[in-house]
Amino acid sequence: MLYKFKSKTTADLIMLEANGRRILEIIGKADGSKGILLSAEMPAAIAALQSAVNSEEQAHKLAAEEALHKGEAPPKAPEVSLRQRAAPFLEMLQRCEKAQQEMVWGV
């Protein structure tokens, strides 16, 4: 399955199910395959997504430092980080917020 995010402000954004579901969980909208994000909800969604990205990066940094402290090889970073996966979604959110337009998916 794919998630197709739409708005009147931007081009459609298509994500694989696992990635789209993870992002929707982060912003608190994981209650179905269809939904809407109102412009009033976008600042909180942007903040939640940026916080999750920063948390993932900080956790990896701490794990690498801990491994080096123990004399072990540091863990590999994910091949595609949350920052990379979320970048197009964040850009879409920011444009929609600026234009005061909602974003929908699954419709």
XYZ file of N, CA and C in Angstrom:
321
model
N 0.839 -1.174 0.000
C 0.000 0.000 0.000
C 0.888 1.244 0.000
N 0.365 2.295 -0.528
C 1.052 3.579 -0.561
C 0.200 4.622 0.139
N 0.860 5.624 0.691
C 0.165 6.805 1.190
C 0.374 7.901 0.156
N -0.708 8.573 -0.203
C -0.634 9.697 -1.129
C -1.155 10.926 -0.397
N -0.242 11.837 -0.104
C -0.582 13.068 0.598
C -0.849 14.151 -0.442
N -1.963 14.880 -0.254
C -2.377 15.886 -1.234
C -2.674 17.218 -0.550
N -2.416 18.272 -1.293
C -2.838 19.607 -0.861
C -2.995 20.460 -2.103
N -3.678 21.591 -1.943
C -3.847 22.518 -3.060
C -2.586 23.350 -3.275
N -1.676 23.332 -2.314
C -0.487 24.167 -2.343
C 0.707 23.492 -3.009
N 0.806 22.178 -2.886
C 1.991 21.457 -3.352
C 1.593 20.307 -4.276
N 2.600 19.731 -4.869
C 2.390 18.510 -5.635
C 2.098 17.376 -4.653
N 1.524 16.292 -5.151
C 1.251 15.132 -4.312
C 2.564 14.519 -3.832
N 2.520 13.940 -2.645
C 3.664 13.251 -2.065
C 3.252 11.810 -1.828
N 3.998 10.885 -2.402
C 3.685 9.464 -2.271
C 4.764 8.799 -1.431
N 4.321 8.017 -0.431
C 5.243 7.308 0.458
C 4.817 5.858 0.576
N 5.805 4.990 0.775
C 5.495 3.599 1.074
C 4.753 3.535 2.401
N 3.954 2.495 2.573
C 3.095 2.383 3.747
C 3.860 2.503 5.065
N 4.951 1.777 5.221
C 5.682 1.785 6.489
C 6.198 3.181 6.815
N 6.731 3.875 5.837
C 7.267 5.216 6.072
C 6.151 6.220 6.354
N 5.090 6.157 5.576
C 3.955 7.050 5.794
C 3.306 6.815 7.144
N 3.144 5.546 7.518
C 2.538 5.215 8.809
C 3.401 5.735 9.957
N 4.722 5.593 9.834
C 5.615 6.074 10.896
C 5.499 7.594 11.063
N 5.481 8.304 9.970
C 5.371 9.763 10.043
C 4.016 10.166 10.622
N 2.956 9.487 10.209
C 1.630 9.800 10.757
C 1.568 9.499 12.253
N 2.237 8.433 12.702
C 2.289 8.135 14.131
C 3.003 9.250 14.884
N 4.093 9.734 14.328
C 4.871 10.790 14.978
C 4.034 12.056 15.148
N 3.242 12.391 14.127
C 2.459 13.629 14.221
C 1.092 13.412 14.879
N 0.829 12.182 15.337
C -0.406 11.901 16.066
C -1.625 11.692 15.195
N -1.427 11.227 13.962
C -2.547 11.024 13.038
C -2.591 9.596 12.498
N -2.211 8.635 13.293
C -2.122 7.263 12.814
C -3.409 6.477 13.016
N -4.543 7.134 12.950
C -5.807 6.457 13.233
C -6.537 5.960 11.997
N -5.862 5.810 10.886
C -6.511 5.249 9.715
C -5.773 5.544 8.435
N -6.261 4.943 7.361
C -5.615 5.126 6.063
C -6.091 6.394 5.363
N -7.083 7.071 5.955
C -7.576 8.338 5.413
C -7.501 9.386 6.509
N -7.258 10.619 6.093
C -7.233 11.651 7.114
C -7.023 13.027 6.550
N -7.045 13.978 7.463
C -6.840 15.382 7.115
C -6.007 16.019 8.219
N -5.128 16.907 7.824
C -4.342 17.696 8.757
C -4.668 19.149 8.458
N -5.348 19.780 9.388
C -5.759 21.170 9.216
C -4.571 22.102 9.403
N -4.644 23.286 8.818
C -3.530 24.232 8.914
C -3.235 24.608 10.367
N -4.245 24.615 11.210
C -4.045 24.934 12.625
C -3.255 23.847 13.348
N -3.274 22.622 12.832
C -2.560 21.503 13.452
C -1.111 21.389 12.966
N -0.778 22.114 11.928
C 0.530 21.949 11.295
C 1.716 22.383 12.150
N 1.637 23.491 12.906
C 2.794 23.830 13.734
C 3.174 22.712 14.714
N 2.182 22.095 15.331
C 2.458 20.992 16.261
C 3.011 19.781 15.518
N 2.495 19.506 14.323
C 2.993 18.381 13.529
C 4.442 18.607 13.106
N 4.753 19.820 12.695
C 6.122 20.162 12.299
C 7.064 19.991 13.493
N 6.662 20.501 14.642
C 7.490 20.403 15.846
C 7.695 18.944 16.251
N 6.636 18.136 16.187
C 6.742 16.724 16.562
C 7.689 15.979 15.628
N 7.595 16.253 14.347
C 8.445 15.582 13.372
C 9.904 16.005 13.532
N 10.135 17.286 13.729
C 11.505 17.754 13.940
C 12.086 17.187 15.230
N 11.283 17.077 16.252
C 11.731 16.499 17.515
C 12.092 15.023 17.345
N 11.284 14.284 16.606
C 11.569 12.867 16.367
C 12.863 12.688 15.575
N 13.079 13.530 14.584
C 14.309 13.482 13.799
C 15.507 13.737 14.701
N 15.428 14.783 15.517
C 16.529 15.114 16.424
C 16.772 14.012 17.445
N 15.700 13.404 17.954
C 15.828 12.310 18.920
C 16.520 11.104 18.302
N 16.150 10.765 17.060
C 16.778 9.631 16.384
C 18.269 9.883 16.189
N 18.612 11.078 15.767
C 20.021 11.406 15.542
C 20.801 11.418 16.856
N 20.209 11.940 17.909
C 20.871 11.971 19.210
C 21.066 10.558 19.754
N 20.061 9.694 19.589
C 20.178 8.314 20.065
C 21.303 7.590 19.341
N 21.419 7.797 18.035
C 22.498 7.154 17.282
C 23.857 7.688 17.739
N 23.945 8.984 17.963
C 25.204 9.589 18.415
C 25.617 9.029 19.775
N 24.665 8.934 20.699
C 24.962 8.384 22.023
C 25.377 6.921 21.949
N 24.706 6.142 21.099
C 25.062 4.731 20.941
C 26.473 4.584 20.380
N 26.834 5.447 19.441
C 28.176 5.401 18.860
C 29.229 5.775 19.904
N 28.951 6.805 20.696
C 29.890 7.214 21.746
C 30.061 6.124 22.792
N 28.960 5.477 23.168
C 29.003 4.398 24.155
C 29.808 3.209 23.631
N 29.595 2.871 22.370
C 30.335 1.752 21.774
C 31.826 2.059 21.733
N 32.186 3.268 21.362
C 33.594 3.647 21.321
C 34.207 3.631 22.724
N 33.428 4.052 23.700
C 33.889 4.042 25.092
C 34.177 2.613 25.560
N 33.355 1.676 25.102
C 33.539 0.264 25.460
C 34.582 -0.423 24.588
N 35.082 0.276 23.591
C 36.071 -0.318 22.693
C 35.449 -1.166 21.600
N 34.184 -0.988 21.350
C 33.470 -1.740 20.321
C 33.318 -0.881 19.071
N 32.966 -1.535 17.999
C 32.693 -0.804 16.757
C 31.372 -0.063 16.907
N 31.303 1.170 16.446
C 30.045 1.913 16.556
C 28.968 1.297 15.661
N 27.700 1.392 16.083
C 26.616 0.852 15.254
C 26.498 1.629 13.944
N 26.061 0.925 12.917
C 25.863 1.587 11.630
C 24.634 2.477 11.689
N 24.735 3.596 11.044
C 23.576 4.475 10.919
C 22.597 3.843 9.932
N 21.310 4.134 10.075
C 20.359 3.611 9.089
C 20.731 4.105 7.691
N 20.502 3.260 6.699
C 20.854 3.656 5.332
C 20.081 4.887 4.891
N 18.819 4.943 5.281
C 17.998 6.131 5.012
C 17.424 6.573 6.354
N 17.847 7.725 6.810
C 17.444 8.200 8.130
C 16.038 8.792 8.095
N 15.503 8.980 9.281
C 14.192 9.627 9.391
C 14.260 11.035 8.816
N 15.378 11.725 9.016
C 15.539 13.073 8.466
C 15.333 13.060 6.950
N 15.934 12.079 6.280
C 15.815 11.996 4.826
C 14.399 11.620 4.401
N 13.788 10.691 5.123
C 12.430 10.267 4.770
C 11.404 11.363 5.043
N 11.627 12.130 6.097
C 10.655 13.139 6.500
C 10.824 14.467 5.776
N 11.960 14.696 5.129
C 12.234 15.997 4.506
C 11.141 16.446 3.532
N 10.697 15.596 2.591
C 9.644 16.065 1.678
C 8.323 16.333 2.405
N 8.024 15.526 3.405
C 6.798 15.705 4.174
C 6.863 17.014 4.967
N 8.009 17.282 5.587
C 8.186 18.531 6.331
C 8.050 19.740 5.417
N 8.639 19.659 4.241
C 8.533 20.768 3.294
C 7.071 20.989 2.895
N 6.354 19.897 2.672
C 4.940 19.999 2.317
C 4.149 20.646 3.460
N 4.433 20.210 4.684
C 3.749 20.791 5.847
C 4.017 22.291 5.953
N 5.265 22.674 5.787
C 5.620 24.087 5.909
C 4.949 24.934 4.832
N 4.887 24.430 3.620
C 4.213 25.172 2.549
C 2.714 25.275 2.802
N 2.124 24.173 3.256
C 0.687 24.186 3.551
C 0.372 25.135 4.702
N 1.211 25.128 5.720
C 1.003 26.025 6.857
C 1.071 27.484 6.399
N 2.064 27.796 5.583
C 2.237 29.174 5.110
C 1.028 29.615 4.274
N 0.493 28.704 3.458
C -0.631 29.021 2.600
C -1.995 28.823 3.297
N -1.960 28.353 4.546
C -3.186 28.090 5.305
C -4.091 27.090 4.585
N -3.483 26.030 4.060
C -4.200 24.974 3.355
C -4.056 23.653 4.105
N -5.102 22.859 4.107
C -5.029 21.550 4.747
C -4.318 20.545 3.852
N -3.942 19.439 4.453
C -3.346 18.323 3.740
C -4.249 17.107 3.996
N -4.487 16.321 2.962
C -5.308 15.123 3.100
C -4.531 13.916 2.588
N -4.974 12.730 2.982
C -4.407 11.497 2.457
C -5.478 10.422 2.449
N -5.327 9.498 1.516
C -6.246 8.378 1.420
C -7.595 8.717 0.824
N -7.735 9.874 0.220
C -9.022 10.263 -0.374
C -8.891 10.446 -1.868
